PDB file of C-alpha atoms in Angstrom:
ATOM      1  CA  UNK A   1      91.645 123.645  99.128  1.00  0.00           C
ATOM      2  CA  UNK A   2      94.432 125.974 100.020  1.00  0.00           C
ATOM      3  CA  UNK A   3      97.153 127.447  98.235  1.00  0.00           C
ATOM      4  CA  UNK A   4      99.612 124.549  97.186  1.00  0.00           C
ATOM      5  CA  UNK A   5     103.291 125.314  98.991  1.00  0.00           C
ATOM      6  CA  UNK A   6     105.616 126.621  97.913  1.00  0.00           C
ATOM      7  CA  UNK A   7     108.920 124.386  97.448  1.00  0.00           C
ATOM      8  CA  UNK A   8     112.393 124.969  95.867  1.00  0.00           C
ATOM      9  CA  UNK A   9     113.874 121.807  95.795  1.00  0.00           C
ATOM     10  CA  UNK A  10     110.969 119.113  95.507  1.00  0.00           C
ATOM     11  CA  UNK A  11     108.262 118.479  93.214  1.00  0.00           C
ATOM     12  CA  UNK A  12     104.906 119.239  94.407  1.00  0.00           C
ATOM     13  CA  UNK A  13     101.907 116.961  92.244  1.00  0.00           C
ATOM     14  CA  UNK A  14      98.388 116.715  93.716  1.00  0.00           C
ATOM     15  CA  UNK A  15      96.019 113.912  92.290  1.00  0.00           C
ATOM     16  CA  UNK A  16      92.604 113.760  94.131  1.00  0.00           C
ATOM     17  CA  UNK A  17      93.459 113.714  97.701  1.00  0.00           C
ATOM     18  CA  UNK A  18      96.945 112.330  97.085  1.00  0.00           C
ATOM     19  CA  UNK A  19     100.188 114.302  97.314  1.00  0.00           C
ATOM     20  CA  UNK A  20     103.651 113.434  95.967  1.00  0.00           C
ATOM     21  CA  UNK A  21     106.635 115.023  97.181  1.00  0.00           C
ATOM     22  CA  UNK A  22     109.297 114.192  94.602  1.00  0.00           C
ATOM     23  CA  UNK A  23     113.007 115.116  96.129  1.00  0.00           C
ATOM     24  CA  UNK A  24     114.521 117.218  92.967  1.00  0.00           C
ATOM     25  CA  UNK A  25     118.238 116.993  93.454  1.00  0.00           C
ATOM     26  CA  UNK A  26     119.330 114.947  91.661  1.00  0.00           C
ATOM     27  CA  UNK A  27     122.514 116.986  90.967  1.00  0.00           C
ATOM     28  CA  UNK A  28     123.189 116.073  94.480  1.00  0.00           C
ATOM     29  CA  UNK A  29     121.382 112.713  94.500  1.00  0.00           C
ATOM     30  CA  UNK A  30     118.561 113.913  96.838  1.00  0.00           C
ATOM     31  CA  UNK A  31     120.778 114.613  99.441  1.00  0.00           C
ATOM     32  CA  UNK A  32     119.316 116.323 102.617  1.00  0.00           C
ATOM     33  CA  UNK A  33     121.571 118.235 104.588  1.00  0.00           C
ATOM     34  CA  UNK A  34     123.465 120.842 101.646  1.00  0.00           C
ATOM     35  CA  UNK A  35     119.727 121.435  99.516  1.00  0.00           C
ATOM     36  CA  UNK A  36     116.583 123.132 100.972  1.00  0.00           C
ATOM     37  CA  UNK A  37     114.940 119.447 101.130  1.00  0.00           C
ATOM     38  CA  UNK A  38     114.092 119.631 104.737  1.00  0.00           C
ATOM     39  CA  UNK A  39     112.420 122.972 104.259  1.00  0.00           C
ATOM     40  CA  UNK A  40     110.037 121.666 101.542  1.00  0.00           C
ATOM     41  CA  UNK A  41     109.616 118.662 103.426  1.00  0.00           C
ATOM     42  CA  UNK A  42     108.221 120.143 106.293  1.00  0.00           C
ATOM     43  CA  UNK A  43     105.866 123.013 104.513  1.00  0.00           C
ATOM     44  CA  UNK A  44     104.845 120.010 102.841  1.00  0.00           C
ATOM     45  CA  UNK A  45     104.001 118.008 106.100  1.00  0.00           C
ATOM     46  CA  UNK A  46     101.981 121.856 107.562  1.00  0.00           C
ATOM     47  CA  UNK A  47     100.356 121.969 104.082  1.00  0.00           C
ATOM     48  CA  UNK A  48      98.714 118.557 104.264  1.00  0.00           C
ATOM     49  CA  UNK A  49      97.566 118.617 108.206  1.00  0.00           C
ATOM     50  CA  UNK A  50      95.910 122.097 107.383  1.00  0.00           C
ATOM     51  CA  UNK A  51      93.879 120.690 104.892  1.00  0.00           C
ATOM     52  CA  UNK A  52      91.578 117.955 105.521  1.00  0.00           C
ATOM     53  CA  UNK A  53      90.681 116.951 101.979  1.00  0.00           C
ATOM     54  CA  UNK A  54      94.232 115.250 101.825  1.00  0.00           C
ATOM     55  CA  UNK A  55      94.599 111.809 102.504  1.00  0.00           C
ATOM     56  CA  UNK A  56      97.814 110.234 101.586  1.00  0.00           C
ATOM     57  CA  UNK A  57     101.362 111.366 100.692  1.00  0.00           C
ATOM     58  CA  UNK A  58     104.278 109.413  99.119  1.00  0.00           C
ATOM     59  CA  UNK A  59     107.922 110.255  99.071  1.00  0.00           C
ATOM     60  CA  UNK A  60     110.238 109.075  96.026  1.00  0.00           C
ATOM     61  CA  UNK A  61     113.272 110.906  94.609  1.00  0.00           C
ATOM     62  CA  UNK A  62     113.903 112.094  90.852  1.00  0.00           C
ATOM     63  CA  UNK A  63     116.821 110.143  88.694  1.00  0.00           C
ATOM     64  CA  UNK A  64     118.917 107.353  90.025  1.00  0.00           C
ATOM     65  CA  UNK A  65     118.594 107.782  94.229  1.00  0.00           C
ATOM     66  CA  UNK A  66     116.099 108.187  96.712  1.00  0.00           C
ATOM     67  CA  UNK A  67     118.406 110.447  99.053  1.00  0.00           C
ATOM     68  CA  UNK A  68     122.153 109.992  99.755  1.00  0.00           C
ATOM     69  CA  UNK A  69     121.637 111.358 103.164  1.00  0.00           C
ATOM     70  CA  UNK A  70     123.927 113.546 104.213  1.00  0.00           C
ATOM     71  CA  UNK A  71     126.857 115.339 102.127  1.00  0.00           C
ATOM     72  CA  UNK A  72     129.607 113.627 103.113  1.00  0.00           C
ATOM     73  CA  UNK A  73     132.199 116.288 101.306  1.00  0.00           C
ATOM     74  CA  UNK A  74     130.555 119.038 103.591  1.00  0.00           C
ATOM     75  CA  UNK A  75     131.475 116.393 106.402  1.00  0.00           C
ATOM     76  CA  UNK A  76     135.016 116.080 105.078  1.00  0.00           C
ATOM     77  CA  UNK A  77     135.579 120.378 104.759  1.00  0.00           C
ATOM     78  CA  UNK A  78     133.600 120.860 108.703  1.00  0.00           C
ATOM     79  CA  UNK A  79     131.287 123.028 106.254  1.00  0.00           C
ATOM     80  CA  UNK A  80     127.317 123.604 106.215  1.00  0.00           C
ATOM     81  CA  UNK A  81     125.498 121.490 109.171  1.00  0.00           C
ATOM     82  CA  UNK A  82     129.041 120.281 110.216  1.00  0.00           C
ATOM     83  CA  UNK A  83     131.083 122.398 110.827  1.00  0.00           C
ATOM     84  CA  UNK A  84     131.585 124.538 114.296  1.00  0.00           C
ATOM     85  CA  UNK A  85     131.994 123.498 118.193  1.00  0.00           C
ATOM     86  CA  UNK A  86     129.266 121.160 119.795  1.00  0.00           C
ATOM     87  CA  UNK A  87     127.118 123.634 120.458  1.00  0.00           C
ATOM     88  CA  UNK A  88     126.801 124.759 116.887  1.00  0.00           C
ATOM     89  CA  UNK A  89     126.949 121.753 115.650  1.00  0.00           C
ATOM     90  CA  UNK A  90     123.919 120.186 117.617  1.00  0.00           C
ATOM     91  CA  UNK A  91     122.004 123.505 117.030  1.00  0.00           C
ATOM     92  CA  UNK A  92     122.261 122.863 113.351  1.00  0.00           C
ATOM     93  CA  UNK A  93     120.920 119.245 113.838  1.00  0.00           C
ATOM     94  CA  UNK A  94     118.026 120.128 116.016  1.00  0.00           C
ATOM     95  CA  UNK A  95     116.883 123.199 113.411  1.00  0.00           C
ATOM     96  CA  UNK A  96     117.772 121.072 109.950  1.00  0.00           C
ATOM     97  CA  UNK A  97     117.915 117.409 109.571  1.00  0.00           C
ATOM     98  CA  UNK A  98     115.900 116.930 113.045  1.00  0.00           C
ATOM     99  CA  UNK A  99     112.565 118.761 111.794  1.00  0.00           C
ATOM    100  CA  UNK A 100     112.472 115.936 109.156  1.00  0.00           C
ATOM    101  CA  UNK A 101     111.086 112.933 111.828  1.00  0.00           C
ATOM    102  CA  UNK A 102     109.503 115.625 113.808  1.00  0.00           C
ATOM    103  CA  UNK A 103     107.783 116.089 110.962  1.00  0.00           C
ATOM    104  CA  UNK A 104     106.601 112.988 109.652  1.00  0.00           C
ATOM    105  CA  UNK A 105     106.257 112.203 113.057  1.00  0.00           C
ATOM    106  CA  UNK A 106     102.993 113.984 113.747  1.00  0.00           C
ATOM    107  CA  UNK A 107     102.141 113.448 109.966  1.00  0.00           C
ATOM    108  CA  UNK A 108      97.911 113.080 109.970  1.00  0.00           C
ATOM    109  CA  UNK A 109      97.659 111.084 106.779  1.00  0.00           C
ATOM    110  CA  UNK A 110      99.439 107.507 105.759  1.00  0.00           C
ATOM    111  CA  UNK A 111     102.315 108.265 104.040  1.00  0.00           C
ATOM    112  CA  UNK A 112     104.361 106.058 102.036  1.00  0.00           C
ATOM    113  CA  UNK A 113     108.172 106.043 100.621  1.00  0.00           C
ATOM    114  CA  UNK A 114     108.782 104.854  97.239  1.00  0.00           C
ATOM    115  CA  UNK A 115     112.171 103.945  96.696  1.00  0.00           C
ATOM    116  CA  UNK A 116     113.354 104.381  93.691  1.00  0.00           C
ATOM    117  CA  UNK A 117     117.286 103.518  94.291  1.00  0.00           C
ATOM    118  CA  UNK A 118     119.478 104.518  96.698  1.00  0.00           C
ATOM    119  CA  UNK A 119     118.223 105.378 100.014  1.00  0.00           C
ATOM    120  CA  UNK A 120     121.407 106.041 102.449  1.00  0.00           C
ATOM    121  CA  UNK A 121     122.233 107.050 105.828  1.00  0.00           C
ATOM    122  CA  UNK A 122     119.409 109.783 106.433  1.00  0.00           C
ATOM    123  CA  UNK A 123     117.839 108.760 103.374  1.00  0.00           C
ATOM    124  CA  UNK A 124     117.375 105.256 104.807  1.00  0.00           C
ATOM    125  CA  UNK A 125     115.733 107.017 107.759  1.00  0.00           C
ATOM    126  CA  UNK A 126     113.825 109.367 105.735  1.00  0.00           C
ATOM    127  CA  UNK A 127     111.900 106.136 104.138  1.00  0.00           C
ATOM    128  CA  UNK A 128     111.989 104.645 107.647  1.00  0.00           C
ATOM    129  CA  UNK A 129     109.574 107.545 108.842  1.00  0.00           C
ATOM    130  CA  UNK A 130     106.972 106.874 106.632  1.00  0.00           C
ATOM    131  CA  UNK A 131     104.370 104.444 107.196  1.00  0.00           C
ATOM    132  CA  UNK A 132     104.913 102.272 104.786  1.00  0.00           C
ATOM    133  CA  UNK A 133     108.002 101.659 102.214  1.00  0.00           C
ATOM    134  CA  UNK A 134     107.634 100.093  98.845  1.00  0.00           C
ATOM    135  CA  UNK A 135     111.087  99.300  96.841  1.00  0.00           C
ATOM    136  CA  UNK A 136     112.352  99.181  93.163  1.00  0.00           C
ATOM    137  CA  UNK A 137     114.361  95.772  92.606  1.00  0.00           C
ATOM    138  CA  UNK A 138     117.282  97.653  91.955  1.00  0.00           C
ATOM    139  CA  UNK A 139     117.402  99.765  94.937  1.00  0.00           C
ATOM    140  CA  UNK A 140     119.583  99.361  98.140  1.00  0.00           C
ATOM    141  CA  UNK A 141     119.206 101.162 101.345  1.00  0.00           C
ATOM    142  CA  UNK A 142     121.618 101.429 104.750  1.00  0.00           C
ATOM    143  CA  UNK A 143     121.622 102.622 108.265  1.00  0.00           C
ATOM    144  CA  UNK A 144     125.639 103.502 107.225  1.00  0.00           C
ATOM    145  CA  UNK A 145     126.551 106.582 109.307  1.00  0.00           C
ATOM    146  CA  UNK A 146     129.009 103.879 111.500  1.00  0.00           C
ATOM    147  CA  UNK A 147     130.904 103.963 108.151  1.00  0.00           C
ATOM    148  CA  UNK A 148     131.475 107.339 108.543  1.00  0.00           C
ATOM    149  CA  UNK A 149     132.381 107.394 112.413  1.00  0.00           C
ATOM    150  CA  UNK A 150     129.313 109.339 113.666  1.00  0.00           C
ATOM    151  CA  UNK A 151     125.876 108.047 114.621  1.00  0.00           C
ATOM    152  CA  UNK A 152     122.249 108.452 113.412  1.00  0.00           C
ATOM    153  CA  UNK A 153     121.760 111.902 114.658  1.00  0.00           C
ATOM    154  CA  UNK A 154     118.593 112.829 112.758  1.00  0.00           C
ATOM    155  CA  UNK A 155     116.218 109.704 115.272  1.00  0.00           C
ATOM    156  CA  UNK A 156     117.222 107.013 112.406  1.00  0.00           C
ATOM    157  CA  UNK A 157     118.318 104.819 115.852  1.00  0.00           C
ATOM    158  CA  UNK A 158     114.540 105.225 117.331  1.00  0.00           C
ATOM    159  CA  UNK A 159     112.570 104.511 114.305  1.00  0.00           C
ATOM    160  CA  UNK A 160     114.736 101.679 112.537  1.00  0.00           C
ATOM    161  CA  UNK A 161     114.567  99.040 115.621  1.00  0.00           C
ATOM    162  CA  UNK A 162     110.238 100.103 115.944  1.00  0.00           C
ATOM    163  CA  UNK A 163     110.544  98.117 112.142  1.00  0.00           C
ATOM    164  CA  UNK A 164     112.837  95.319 112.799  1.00  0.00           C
ATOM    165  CA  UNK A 165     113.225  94.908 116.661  1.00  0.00           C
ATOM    166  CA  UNK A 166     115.980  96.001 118.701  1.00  0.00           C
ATOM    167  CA  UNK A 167     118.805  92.963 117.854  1.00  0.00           C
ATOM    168  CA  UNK A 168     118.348  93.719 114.180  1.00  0.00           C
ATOM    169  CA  UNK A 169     118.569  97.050 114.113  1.00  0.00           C
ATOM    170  CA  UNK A 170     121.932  96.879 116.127  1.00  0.00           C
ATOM    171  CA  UNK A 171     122.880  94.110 113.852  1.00  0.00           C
ATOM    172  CA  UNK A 172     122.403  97.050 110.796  1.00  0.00           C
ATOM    173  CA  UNK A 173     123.260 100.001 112.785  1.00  0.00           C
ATOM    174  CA  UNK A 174     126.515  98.708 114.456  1.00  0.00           C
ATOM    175  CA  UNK A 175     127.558  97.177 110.973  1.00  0.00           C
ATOM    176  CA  UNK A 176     126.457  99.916 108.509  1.00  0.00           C
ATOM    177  CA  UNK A 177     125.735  97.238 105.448  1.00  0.00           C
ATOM    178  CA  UNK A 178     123.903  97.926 102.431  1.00  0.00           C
ATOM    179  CA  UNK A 179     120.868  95.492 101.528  1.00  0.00           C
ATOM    180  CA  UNK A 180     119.503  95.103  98.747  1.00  0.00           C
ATOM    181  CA  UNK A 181     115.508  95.379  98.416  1.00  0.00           C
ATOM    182  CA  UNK A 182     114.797  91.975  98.297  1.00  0.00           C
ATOM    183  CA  UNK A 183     116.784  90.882 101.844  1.00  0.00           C
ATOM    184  CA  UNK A 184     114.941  94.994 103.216  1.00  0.00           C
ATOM    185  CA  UNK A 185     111.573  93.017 102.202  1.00  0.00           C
ATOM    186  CA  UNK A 186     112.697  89.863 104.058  1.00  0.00           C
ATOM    187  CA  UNK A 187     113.654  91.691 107.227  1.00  0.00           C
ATOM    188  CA  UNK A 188     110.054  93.601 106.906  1.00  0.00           C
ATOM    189  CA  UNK A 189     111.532  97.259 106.245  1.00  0.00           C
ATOM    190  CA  UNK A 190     110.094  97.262 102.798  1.00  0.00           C
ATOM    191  CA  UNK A 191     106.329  96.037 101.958  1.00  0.00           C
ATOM    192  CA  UNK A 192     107.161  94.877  98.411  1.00  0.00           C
ATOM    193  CA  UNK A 193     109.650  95.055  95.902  1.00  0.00           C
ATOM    194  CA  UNK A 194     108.541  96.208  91.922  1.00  0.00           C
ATOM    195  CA  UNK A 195     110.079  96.451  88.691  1.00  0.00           C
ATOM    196  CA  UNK A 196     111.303  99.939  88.739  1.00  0.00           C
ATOM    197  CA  UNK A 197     108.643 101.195  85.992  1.00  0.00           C
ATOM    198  CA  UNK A 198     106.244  99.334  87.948  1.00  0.00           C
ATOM    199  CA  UNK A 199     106.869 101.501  91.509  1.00  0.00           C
ATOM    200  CA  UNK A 200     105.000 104.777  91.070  1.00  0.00           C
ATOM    201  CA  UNK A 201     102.089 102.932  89.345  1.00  0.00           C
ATOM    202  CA  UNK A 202     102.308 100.789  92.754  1.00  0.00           C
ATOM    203  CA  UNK A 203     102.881 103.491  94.963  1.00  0.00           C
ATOM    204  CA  UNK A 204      99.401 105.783  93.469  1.00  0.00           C
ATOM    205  CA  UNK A 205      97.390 102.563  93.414  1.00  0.00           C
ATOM    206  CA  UNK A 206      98.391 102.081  97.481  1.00  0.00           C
ATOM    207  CA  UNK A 207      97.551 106.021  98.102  1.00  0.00           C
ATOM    208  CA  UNK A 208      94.312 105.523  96.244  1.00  0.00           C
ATOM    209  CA  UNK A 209      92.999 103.255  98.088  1.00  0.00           C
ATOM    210  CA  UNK A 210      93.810 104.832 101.539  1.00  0.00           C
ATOM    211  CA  UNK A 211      92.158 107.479 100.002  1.00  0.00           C
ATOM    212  CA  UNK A 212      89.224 106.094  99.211  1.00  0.00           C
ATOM    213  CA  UNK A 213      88.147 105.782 103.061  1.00  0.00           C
ATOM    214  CA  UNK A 214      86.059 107.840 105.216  1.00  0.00           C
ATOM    215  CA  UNK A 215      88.539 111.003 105.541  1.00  0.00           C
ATOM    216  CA  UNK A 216      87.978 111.453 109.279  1.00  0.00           C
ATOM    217  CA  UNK A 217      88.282 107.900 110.379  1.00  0.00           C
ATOM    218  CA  UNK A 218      91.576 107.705 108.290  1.00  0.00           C
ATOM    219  CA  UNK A 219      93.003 110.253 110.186  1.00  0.00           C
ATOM    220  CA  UNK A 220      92.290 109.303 113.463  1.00  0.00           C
ATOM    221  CA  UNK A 221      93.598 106.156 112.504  1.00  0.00           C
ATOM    222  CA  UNK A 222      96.657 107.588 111.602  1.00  0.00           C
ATOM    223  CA  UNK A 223      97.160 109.405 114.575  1.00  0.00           C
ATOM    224  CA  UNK A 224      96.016 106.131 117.086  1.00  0.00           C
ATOM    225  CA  UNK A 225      98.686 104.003 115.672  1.00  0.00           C
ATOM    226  CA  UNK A 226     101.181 106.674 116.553  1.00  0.00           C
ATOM    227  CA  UNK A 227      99.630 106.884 119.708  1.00  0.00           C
ATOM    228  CA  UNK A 228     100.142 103.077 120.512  1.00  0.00           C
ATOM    229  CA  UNK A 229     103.856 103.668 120.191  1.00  0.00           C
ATOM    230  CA  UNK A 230     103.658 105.594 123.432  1.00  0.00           C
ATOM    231  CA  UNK A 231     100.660 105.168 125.679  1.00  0.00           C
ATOM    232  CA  UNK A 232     100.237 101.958 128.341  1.00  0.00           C
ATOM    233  CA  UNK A 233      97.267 100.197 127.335  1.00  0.00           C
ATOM    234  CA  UNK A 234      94.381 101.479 129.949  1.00  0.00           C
ATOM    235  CA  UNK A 235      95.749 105.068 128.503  1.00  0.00           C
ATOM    236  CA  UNK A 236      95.426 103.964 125.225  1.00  0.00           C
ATOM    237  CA  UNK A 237      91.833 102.171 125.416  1.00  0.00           C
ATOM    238  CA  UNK A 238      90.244 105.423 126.750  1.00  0.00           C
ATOM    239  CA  UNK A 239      92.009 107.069 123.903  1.00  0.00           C
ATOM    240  CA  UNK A 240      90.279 104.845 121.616  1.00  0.00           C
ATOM    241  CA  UNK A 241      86.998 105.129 123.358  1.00  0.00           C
ATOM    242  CA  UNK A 242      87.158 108.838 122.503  1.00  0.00           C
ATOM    243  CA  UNK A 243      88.085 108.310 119.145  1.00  0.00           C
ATOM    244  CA  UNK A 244      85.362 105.873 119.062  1.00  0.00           C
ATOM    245  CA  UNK A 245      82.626 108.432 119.976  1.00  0.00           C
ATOM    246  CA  UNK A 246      83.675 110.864 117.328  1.00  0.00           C
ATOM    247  CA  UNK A 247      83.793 108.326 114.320  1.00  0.00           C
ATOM    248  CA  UNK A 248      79.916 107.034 115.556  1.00  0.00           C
ATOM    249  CA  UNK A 249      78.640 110.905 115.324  1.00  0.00           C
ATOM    250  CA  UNK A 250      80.207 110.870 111.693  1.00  0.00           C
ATOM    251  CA  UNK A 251      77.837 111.383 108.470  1.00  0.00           C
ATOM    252  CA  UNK A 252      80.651 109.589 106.851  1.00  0.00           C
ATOM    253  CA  UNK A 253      79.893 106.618 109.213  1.00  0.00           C
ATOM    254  CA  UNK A 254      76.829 106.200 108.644  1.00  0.00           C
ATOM    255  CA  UNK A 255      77.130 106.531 105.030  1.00  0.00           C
ATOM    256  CA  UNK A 256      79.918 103.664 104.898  1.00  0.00           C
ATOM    257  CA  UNK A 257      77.211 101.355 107.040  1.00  0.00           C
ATOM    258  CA  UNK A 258      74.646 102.410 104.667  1.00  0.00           C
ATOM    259  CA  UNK A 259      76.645 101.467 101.627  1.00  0.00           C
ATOM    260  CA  UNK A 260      77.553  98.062 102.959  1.00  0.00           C
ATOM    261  CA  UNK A 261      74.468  97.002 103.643  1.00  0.00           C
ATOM    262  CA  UNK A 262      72.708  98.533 100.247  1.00  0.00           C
ATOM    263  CA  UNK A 263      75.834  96.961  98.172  1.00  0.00           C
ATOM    264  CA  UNK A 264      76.758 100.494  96.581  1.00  0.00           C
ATOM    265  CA  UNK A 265      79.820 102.712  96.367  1.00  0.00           C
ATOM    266  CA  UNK A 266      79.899 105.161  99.391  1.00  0.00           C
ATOM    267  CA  UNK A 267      79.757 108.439  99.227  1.00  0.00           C
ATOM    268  CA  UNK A 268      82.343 110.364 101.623  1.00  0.00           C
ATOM    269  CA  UNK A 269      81.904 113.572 102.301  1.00  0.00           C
ATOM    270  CA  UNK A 270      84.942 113.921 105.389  1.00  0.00           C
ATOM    271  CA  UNK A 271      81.628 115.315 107.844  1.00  0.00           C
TER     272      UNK A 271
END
């Protein structure tokens, strides 16, 4: 296993073959675009694909938000990632916020966003990225940039309506409303809501078990389902054929058929 990364302003905890990026500002309440979040977010993201003994990584936020999004004083003064012409302005997107779905995007393990309050505007998209979201009862979440007369410039638009379908995510984008994690479980955003002591208990116990699979398989996994998103279907079978092959000329296959039939615990070795 490799050097852990090196992050200044997330927590960095390894347990077995599961990571957990805690966001650390809570000074700021997690917020993305004035803290060096996205950085440790992405070394994070390199970190994990370079080593193949990691399986799972959840997301969650220290004290009472998950992430506020973007600083919306900084948006008020034209300062940090605002402020400039278009051209600067775009250029600070595409080389700050934007490197957060590109990302998580090509991710090679599940991940999963526990959200522990708050989750706003590009911190809404942030849990929207992961592959699976799990909510404390008292959090809330929003696609609300509308609300402050720009748009979801860091993909939120592209990955919100791939949850919810296209007229609901207009419906939340157009209106910029706040739900609360019971109606975010009701319009499938979240998987489940927990008591809020309950959701990092919850959240391990998920990570765990991905991680308890053959590590090969779970990767390819990972990377067929975001494969579906964009591939026709004959495209997409021979992709699966191929993935197929390699997953048959596993030891770890064999050892999972070998365990099912003799009634034991498998073994994985990730070979």
């Amino acid at each position: 296993m490799s050097t852990q990364p090196r992050l200044s302003d997330a927590l960095f905890t390894l347990d077995g073959r599961v990571v957990t990026l805690t966001l650390n500002r809570d000074d700021v309440r997690n917020e993305l675009t004035g803290t060096k979040l996205v950085d440790d977010i992405e070394r994070t993201v390199n970190w994990i694909n370079a080593d193949e003994s990691i399986a799972a990584l959840i997301v969650t936020g220290i004290g009472k938000a998950f992430s506020s999004g973007g600083n919306v004083k900084h948006m008020r003064q034209r300062a940090g990632s605002f402020g400039g012409d278009v051209y600067n302005v775009q250029k600070k997107y595409r080389e700050g916020i934007q490197r957060v779905p590109l990302a998580l995007h090509r991710l090679d393990v599940p991940s999963i966003a526990a959200i522990n309050g708050p989750a706003i505007g590009a911190g809404f998209d942030l849990a929207c990225m992961c592959d699976i979201r799990l909510a404390a009862s008292n959090a809330t979440m929003g696609e609300t940039f509308i609300n402050v007369g720009i748009i979801p410039g860091d993909g939120g638009a592209w990955f919100l309506q791939r949850l919810v379908g296209y007229q609901r995510a207009a419906e939340l984008t157009f209106g910029g409303r706040v739900l609360k994690a019971d109606e975010a479980k009701s319009l499938g955003i979240v998987l489940d809501v927990v008591d809020p002591d309950a959701l990092m208990e919850h959240a391990a116990n998920l990570a765990q078990q991905f991680a308890a699979k053959p590590p090969q398989a779970l990767r390819l996994t990972k990377r067929l389902l975001k494969s579906a998103q964009r591939m026709e279907l004959a495209d997409f079978l021979d992709h699966c054929a191929v993935f197929q092959g390699m997953c048959h000329n596993t030891a770890d296959h064999l050892e999972a058929v070998g365990a099912m039939l003799d009634k034991r615990t498998p073994q994985f070795t990730g070979k």
